[in-house]
Each structure stands twice: as structure tokens, then as C-alpha cells.
PDB file of C-alpha atoms in Angstrom:
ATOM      1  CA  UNK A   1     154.863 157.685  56.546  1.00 61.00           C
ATOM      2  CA  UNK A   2     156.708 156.777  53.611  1.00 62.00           C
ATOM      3  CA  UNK A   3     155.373 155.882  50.263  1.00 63.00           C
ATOM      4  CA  UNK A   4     156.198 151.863  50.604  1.00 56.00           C
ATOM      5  CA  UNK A   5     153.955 152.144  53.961  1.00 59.00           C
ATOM      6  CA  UNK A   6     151.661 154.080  52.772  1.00 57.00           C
ATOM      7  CA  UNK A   7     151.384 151.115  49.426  1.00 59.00           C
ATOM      8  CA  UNK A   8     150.983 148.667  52.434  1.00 56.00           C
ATOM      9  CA  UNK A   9     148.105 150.359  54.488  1.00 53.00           C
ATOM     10  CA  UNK A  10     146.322 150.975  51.350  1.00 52.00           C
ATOM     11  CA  UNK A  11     147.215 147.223  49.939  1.00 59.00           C
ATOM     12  CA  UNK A  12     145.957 145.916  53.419  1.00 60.00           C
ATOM     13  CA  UNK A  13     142.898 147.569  53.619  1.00 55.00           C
ATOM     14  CA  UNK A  14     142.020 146.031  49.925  1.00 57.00           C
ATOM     15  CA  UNK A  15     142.457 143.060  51.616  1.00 56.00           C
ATOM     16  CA  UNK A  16     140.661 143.352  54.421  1.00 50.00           C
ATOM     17  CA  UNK A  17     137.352 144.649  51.623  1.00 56.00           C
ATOM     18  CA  UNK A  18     138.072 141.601  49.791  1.00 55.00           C
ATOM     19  CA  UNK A  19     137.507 139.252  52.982  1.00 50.00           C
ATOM     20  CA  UNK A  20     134.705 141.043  53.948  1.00 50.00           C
ATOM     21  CA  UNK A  21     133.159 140.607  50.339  1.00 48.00           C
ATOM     22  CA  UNK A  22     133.844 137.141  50.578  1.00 43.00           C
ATOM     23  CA  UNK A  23     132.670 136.576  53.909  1.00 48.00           C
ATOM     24  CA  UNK A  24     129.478 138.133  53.005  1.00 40.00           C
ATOM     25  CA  UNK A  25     128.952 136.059  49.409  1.00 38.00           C
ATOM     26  CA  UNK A  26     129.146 133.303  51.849  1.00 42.00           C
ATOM     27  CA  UNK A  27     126.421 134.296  53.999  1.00 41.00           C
ATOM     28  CA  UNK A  28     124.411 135.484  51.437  1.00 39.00           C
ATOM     29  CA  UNK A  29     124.917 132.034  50.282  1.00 46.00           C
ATOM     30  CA  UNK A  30     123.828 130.028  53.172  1.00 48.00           C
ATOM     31  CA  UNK A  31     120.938 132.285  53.502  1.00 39.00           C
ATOM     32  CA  UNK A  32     119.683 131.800  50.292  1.00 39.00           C
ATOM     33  CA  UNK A  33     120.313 128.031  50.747  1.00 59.00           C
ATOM     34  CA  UNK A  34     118.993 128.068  53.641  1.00 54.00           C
ATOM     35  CA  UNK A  35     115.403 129.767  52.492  1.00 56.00           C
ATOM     36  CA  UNK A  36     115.774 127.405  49.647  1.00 75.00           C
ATOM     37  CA  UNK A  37     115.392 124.586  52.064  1.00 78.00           C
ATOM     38  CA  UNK A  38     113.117 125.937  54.410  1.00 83.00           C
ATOM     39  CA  UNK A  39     110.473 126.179  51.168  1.00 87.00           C
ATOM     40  CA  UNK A  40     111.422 122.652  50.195  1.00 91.00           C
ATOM     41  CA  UNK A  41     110.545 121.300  53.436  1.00 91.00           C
ATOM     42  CA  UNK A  42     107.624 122.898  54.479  1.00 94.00           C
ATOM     43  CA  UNK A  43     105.618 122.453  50.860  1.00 93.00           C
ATOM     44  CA  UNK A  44     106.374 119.135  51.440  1.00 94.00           C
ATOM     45  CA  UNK A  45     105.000 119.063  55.302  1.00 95.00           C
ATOM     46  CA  UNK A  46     101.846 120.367  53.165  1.00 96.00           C
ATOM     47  CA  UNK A  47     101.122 117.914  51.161  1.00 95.00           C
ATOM     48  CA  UNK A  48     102.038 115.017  54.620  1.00 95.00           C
ATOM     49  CA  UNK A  49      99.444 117.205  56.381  1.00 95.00           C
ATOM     50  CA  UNK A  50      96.666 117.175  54.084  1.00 94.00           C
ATOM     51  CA  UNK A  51      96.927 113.748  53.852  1.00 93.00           C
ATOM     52  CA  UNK A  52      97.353 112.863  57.623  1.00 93.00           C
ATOM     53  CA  UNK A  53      97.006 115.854  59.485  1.00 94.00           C
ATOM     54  CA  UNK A  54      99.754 118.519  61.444  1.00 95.00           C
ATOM     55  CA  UNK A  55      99.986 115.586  64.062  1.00 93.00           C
ATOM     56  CA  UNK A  56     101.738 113.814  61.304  1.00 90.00           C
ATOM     57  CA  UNK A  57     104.646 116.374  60.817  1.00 92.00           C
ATOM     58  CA  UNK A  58     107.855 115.112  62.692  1.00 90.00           C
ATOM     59  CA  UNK A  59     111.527 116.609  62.192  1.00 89.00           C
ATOM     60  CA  UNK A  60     112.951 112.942  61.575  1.00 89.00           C
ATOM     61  CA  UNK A  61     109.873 112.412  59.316  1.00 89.00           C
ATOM     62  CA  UNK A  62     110.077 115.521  56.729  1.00 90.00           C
ATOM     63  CA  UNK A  63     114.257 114.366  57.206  1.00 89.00           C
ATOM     64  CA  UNK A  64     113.685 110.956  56.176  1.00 90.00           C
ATOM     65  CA  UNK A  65     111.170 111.548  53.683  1.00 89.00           C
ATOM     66  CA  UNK A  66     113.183 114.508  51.628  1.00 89.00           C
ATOM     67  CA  UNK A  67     116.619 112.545  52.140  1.00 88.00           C
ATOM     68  CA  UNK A  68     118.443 115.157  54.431  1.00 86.00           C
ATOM     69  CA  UNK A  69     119.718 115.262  57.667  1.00 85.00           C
ATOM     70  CA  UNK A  70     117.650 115.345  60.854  1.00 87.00           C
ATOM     71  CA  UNK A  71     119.739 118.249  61.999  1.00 86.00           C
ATOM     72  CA  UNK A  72     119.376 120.387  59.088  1.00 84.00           C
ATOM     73  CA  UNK A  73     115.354 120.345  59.486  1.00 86.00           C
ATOM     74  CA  UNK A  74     115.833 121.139  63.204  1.00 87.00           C
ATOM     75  CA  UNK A  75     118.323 123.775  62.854  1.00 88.00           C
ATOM     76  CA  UNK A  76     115.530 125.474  60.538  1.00 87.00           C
ATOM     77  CA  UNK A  77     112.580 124.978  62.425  1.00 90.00           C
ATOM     78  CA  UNK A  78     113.741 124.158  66.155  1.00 88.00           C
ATOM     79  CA  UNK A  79     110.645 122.526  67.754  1.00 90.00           C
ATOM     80  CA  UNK A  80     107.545 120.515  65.835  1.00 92.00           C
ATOM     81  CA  UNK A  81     105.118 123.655  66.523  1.00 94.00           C
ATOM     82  CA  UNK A  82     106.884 125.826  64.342  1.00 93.00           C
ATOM     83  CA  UNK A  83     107.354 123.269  61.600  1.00 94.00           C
ATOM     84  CA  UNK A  84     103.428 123.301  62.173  1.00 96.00           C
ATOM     85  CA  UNK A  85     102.918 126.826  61.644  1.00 96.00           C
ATOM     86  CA  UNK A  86     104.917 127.304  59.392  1.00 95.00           C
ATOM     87  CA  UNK A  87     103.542 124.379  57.037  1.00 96.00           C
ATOM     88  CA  UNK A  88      99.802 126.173  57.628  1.00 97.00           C
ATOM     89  CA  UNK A  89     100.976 129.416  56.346  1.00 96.00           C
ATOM     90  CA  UNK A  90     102.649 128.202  53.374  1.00 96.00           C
ATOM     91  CA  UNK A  91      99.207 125.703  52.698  1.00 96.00           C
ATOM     92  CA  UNK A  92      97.452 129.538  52.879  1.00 96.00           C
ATOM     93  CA  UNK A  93     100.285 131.084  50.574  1.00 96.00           C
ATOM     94  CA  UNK A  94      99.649 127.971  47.952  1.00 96.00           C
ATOM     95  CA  UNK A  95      95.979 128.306  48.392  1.00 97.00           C
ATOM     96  CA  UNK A  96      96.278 131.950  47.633  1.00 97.00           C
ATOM     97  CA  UNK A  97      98.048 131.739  44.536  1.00 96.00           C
ATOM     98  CA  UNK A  98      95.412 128.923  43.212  1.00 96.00           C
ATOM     99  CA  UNK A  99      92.196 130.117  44.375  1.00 97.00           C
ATOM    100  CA  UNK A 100      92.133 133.678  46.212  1.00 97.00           C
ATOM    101  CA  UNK A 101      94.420 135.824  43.256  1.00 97.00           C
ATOM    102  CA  UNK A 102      92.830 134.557  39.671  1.00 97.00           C
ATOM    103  CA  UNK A 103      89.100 135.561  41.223  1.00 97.00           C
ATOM    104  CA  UNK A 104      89.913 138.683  41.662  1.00 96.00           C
ATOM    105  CA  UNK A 105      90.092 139.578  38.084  1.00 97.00           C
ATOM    106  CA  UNK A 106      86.576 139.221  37.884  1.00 98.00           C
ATOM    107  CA  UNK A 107      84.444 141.502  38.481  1.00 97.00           C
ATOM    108  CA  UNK A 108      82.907 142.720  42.187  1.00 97.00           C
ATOM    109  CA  UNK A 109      80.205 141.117  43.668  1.00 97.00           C
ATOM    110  CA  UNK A 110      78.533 138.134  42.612  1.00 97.00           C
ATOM    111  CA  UNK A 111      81.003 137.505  39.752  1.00 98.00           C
ATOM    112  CA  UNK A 112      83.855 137.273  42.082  1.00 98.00           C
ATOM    113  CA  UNK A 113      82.004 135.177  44.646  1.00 98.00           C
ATOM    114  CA  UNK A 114      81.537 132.546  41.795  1.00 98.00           C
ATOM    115  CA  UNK A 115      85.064 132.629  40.393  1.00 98.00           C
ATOM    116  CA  UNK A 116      86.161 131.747  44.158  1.00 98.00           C
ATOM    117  CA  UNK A 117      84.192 129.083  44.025  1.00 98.00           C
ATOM    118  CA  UNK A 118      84.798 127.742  40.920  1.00 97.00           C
ATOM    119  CA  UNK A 119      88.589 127.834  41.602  1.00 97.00           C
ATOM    120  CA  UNK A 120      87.822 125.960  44.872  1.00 97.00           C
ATOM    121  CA  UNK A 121      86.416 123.572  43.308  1.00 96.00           C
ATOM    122  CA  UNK A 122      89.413 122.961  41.230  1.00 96.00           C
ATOM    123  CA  UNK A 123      92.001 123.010  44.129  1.00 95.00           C
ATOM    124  CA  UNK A 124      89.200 120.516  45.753  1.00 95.00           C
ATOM    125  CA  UNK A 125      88.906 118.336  42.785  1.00 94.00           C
ATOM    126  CA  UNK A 126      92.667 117.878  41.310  1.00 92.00           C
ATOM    127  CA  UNK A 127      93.580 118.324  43.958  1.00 93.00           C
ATOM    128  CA  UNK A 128      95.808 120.543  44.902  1.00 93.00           C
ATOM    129  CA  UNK A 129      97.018 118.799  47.638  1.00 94.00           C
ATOM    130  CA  UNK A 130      97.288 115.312  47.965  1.00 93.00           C
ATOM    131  CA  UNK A 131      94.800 115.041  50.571  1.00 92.00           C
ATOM    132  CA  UNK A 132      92.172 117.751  49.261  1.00 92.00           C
ATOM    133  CA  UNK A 133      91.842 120.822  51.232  1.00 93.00           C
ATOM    134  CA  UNK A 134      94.498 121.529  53.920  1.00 95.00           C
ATOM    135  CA  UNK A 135      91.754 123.023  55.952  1.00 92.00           C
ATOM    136  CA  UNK A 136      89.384 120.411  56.191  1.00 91.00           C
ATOM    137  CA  UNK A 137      92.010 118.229  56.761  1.00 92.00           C
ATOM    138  CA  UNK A 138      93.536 120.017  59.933  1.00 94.00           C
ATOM    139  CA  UNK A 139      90.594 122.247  61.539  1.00 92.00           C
ATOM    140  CA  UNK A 140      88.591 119.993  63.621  1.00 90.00           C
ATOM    141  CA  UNK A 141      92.130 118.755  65.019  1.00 91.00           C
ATOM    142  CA  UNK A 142      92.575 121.819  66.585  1.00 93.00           C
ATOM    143  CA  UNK A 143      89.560 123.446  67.634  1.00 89.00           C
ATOM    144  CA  UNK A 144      89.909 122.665  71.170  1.00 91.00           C
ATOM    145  CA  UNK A 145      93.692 122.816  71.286  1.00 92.00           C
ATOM    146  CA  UNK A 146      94.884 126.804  71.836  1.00 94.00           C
ATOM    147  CA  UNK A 147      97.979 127.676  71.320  1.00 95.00           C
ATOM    148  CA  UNK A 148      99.875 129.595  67.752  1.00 96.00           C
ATOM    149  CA  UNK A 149      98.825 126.416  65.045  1.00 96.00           C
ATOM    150  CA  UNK A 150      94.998 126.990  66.061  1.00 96.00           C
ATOM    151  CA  UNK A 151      95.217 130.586  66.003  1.00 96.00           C
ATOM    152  CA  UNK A 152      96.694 130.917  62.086  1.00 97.00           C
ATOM    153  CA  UNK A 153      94.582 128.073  61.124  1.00 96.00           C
ATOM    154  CA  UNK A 154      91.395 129.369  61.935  1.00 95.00           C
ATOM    155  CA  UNK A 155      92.648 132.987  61.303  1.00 96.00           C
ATOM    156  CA  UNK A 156      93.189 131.617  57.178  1.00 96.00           C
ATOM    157  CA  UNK A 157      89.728 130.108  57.503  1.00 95.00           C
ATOM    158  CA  UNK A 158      87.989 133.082  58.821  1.00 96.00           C
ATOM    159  CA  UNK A 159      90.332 135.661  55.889  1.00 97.00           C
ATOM    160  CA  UNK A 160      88.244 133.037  53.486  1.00 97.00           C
ATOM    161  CA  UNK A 161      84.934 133.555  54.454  1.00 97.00           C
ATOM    162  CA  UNK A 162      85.462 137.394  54.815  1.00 98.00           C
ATOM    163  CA  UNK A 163      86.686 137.350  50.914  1.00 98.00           C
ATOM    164  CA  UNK A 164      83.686 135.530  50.833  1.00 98.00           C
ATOM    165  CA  UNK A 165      81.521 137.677  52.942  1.00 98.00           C
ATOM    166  CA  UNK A 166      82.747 140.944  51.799  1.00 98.00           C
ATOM    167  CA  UNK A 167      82.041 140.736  48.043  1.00 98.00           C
ATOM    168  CA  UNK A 168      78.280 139.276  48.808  1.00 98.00           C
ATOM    169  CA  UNK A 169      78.273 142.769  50.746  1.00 98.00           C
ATOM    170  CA  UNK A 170      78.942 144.460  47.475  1.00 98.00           C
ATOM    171  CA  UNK A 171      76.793 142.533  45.574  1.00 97.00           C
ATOM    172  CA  UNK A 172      73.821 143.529  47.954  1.00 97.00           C
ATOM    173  CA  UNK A 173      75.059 146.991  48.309  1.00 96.00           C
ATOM    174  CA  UNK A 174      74.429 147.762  44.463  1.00 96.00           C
ATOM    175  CA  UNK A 175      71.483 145.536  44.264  1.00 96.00           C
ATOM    176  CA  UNK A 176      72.896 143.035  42.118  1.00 97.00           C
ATOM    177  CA  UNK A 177      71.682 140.047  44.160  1.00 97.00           C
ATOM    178  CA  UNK A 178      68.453 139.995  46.692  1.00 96.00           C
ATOM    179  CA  UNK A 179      69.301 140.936  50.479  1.00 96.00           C
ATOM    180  CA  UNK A 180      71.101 138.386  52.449  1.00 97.00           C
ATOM    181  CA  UNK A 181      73.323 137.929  55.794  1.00 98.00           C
ATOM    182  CA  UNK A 182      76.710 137.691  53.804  1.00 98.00           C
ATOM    183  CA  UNK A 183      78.689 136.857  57.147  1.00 98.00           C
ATOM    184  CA  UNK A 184      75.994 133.940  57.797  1.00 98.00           C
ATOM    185  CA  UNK A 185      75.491 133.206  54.287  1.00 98.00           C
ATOM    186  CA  UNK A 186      79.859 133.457  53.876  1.00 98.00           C
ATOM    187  CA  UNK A 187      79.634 130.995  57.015  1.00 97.00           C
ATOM    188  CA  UNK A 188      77.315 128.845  55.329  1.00 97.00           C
ATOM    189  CA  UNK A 189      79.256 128.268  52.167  1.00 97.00           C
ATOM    190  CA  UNK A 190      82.091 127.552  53.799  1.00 96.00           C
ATOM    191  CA  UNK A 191      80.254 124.917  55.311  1.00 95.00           C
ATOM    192  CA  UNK A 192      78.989 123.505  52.256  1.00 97.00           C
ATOM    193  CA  UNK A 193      82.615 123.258  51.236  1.00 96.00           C
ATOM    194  CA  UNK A 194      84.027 121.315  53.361  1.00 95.00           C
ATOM    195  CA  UNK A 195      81.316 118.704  53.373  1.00 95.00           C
ATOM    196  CA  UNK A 196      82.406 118.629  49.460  1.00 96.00           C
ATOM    197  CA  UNK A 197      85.517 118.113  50.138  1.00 95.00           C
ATOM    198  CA  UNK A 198      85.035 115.144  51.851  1.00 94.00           C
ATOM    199  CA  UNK A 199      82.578 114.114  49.510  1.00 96.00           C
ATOM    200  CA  UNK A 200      85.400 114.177  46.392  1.00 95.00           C
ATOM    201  CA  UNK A 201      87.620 112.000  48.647  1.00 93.00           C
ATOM    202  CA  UNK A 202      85.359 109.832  48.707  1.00 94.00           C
ATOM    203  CA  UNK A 203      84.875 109.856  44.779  1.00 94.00           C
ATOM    204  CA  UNK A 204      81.462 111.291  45.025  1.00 96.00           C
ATOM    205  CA  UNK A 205      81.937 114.168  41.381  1.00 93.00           C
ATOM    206  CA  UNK A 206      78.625 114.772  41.246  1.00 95.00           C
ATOM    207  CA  UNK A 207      79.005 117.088  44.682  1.00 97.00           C
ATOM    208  CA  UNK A 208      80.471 119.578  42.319  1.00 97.00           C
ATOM    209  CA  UNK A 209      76.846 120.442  40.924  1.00 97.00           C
ATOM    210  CA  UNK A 210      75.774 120.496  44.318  1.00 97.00           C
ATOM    211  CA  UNK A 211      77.933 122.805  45.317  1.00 98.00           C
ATOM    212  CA  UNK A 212      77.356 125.139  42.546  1.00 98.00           C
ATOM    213  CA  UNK A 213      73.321 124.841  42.995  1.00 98.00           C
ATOM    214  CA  UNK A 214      73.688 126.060  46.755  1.00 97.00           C
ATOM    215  CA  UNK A 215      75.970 129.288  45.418  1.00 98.00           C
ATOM    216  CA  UNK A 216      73.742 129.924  43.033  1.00 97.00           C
ATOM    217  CA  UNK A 217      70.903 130.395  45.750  1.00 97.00           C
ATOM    218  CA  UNK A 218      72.679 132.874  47.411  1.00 97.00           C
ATOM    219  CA  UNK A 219      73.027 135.170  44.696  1.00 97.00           C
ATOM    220  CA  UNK A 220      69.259 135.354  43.531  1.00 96.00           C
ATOM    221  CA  UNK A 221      69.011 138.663  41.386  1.00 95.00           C
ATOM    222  CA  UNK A 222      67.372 141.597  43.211  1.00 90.00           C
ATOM    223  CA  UNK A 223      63.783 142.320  42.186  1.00 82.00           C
TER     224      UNK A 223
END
């Protein structure tokens, strides 16, 4: 091979590396774009749900609502039910970030148990959500409705009363606090929760004291 073909074999393989790197940029593009969208949309299905439940997620809705094509929000999601899953686990990934991670620098035990509390009661009362918590919102809509939106809904609610559950456990387990069921008394709490939530939507603050008082109870000190 001479040197002039050897120039262009070497010249158009360059080439060929440059397409490929552009190519790829542009993937890595639409990707990104893509994941951009996909977080836009779905924190928005959120805040729809809180307010009138998973039922009232459409394609054409979140579309309309967020000003972009119908077939955009399809191409991401494909069917309503994965719109719907997907909206609960990014309502858990919010809630996390609010309520579940700045408890846990306190302390084990009964420490903890009331900093998750008190930051519920801040994601309750701002809210955090338009329409309060996403879980008392969208639980009793599918309790007798199986299928993949039950299951991670009541798999986030039952991951709360375990954080719950498992730091009353600690509390008893070093004697901090008297003994106690913590799975019935995590169940309990919960309980008390959501009937605060819907007392705040209905403008009823003084719940808040209530719901500390009932806390409190559960974490008597040990004699």
C-alpha cells in the first residue's frame, strides 16, 4: 500500500471516530433530555395525584397541563399504569428527601422516632404537596385493586412504619422508653397520621398537638 493510501485509510478511519463521537453526543443528548422530561412530568403527576388521586393521571392530561405533546408523554411512559407507578415512586423519593433523611441525624431510638414525626408534620402542614400526603391521598383507592400501583404503594407505606417500628425497637432494646409492641404501636402511629392529615385539610392546626401528645405516649421513659 502506498503512502497516499495508507494517508486515506488512516484519514477515513478519523472520520468514521468522529461520526461515531457525534452520533453518541447525540444520544447522550436525547437521553439526558429525555430523563430531564421524564422528572418534569412525573413530579408534576405528584402534585395532580395528591390533589385528586392516581385515577386522575392521564397522558393527554400531564400533556396539556405541562404544554408538550401528547406523544412525547406516551413515548416515555407507554400506558397510564406506568405513569402511575412511576409518579408513586418519585412521591416516595420526594418524601424521602423531606422527611425520612434529616431524622436520621438524630440520634437512635426515641430521638429519631420524634424527628420523623416532627418532619411529617411539616411535609403534612406546608404542605409538601399540594394535596397533603400522597399516601393518604391514594391508599384507600387501591386497597382492593391488585396489580404493580398497589403493590409499591403499600410497599412505601409499610418501609414507613418499619423506620418507624424499628427505631422504637431500639429504644426498648436499651431501655430508653417502657416496653411496647413497636410493629403495633409503628401501625398505630401511622394511623394517627393520616387521620391528621385529613384533619389539616380541613384547617383543623390544632391536630398538630394532638399528634405530638399520642407520640409522646409511646415513648414513656423506662422505670
Amino acid at each position: 500500500m502506498s503512502e497516499v493510501e495508507q494517508r486515506d485509510v488512516v484519514r477515513s478511519a478519523d472520520e468514521v471516530d468522529e461520526v461515531d463521537e457525534v452520533e453518541a453526543l447525540t444520544s447522550d443528548r436525547r437521553v439526558l433530555r429525555g430523563a430531564r422530561s421524564r422528572r418534569t412530568i412525573v413530579r408534576h403527576a405528584v402534585d395532580v395525584a395528591s390533589l385528586e388521586g392516581l385515577d386522575g393521571l392521564s397522558i393527554g392530561r400531564l400533556a396539556t397541563d405541562l404544554k408538550i405533546s401528547k406523544s412525547g408523554v406516551q413515548t416515555l411512559f407507554g400506558t397510564k399504569e406506568n405513569l402511575q407507578v412511576a409518579t408513586v415512586k418519585c412521591a416516595r423519593d420526594v418524601f424521602e428527601d423531606a422527611v425520612v433523611r434529616p431524622a436520621q441525624s438524630a440520634p437512635r431510638g426515641a430521638a429519631r422516632v420524634r424527628a420523623l414525626i416532627e418532619r411529617w408534620i411539616e411535609y403534612a402542614s406546608v404542605p409538601l404537596f399540594p394535596g397533603g400526603c400522597f399516601w393518604a391521598a391514594n391508599l384507600a383507592g387501591f386497597d382492593s385493586r391488585p396489580g404493580p400501583v398497589r403493590d409499591v404503594l403499600f410497599r412505601c407505606q409499610h418501609v414507613w412504619r418499619d423506620l418507624i417500628a424499628v427505631e422504637l425497637r431500639h429504644a426498648v432494646g436499651t431501655r430508653e422508653i417502657a416496653q411496647l409492641d413497636a410493629d403495633l404501636a409503628a401501625f398505630q402511629l401511622d394511623a394517627v397520621l393520616v387521620a391528621a392529615n385529613t384533619a389539616l385539610r380541613l384547617g383543623d392546626e390544632e391536630v398538630v398537638d394532638k399528634v405530638r401528645l399520642v407520640t409522646e405516649g409511646f415513648l414513656v421513659p423506662a422505670n
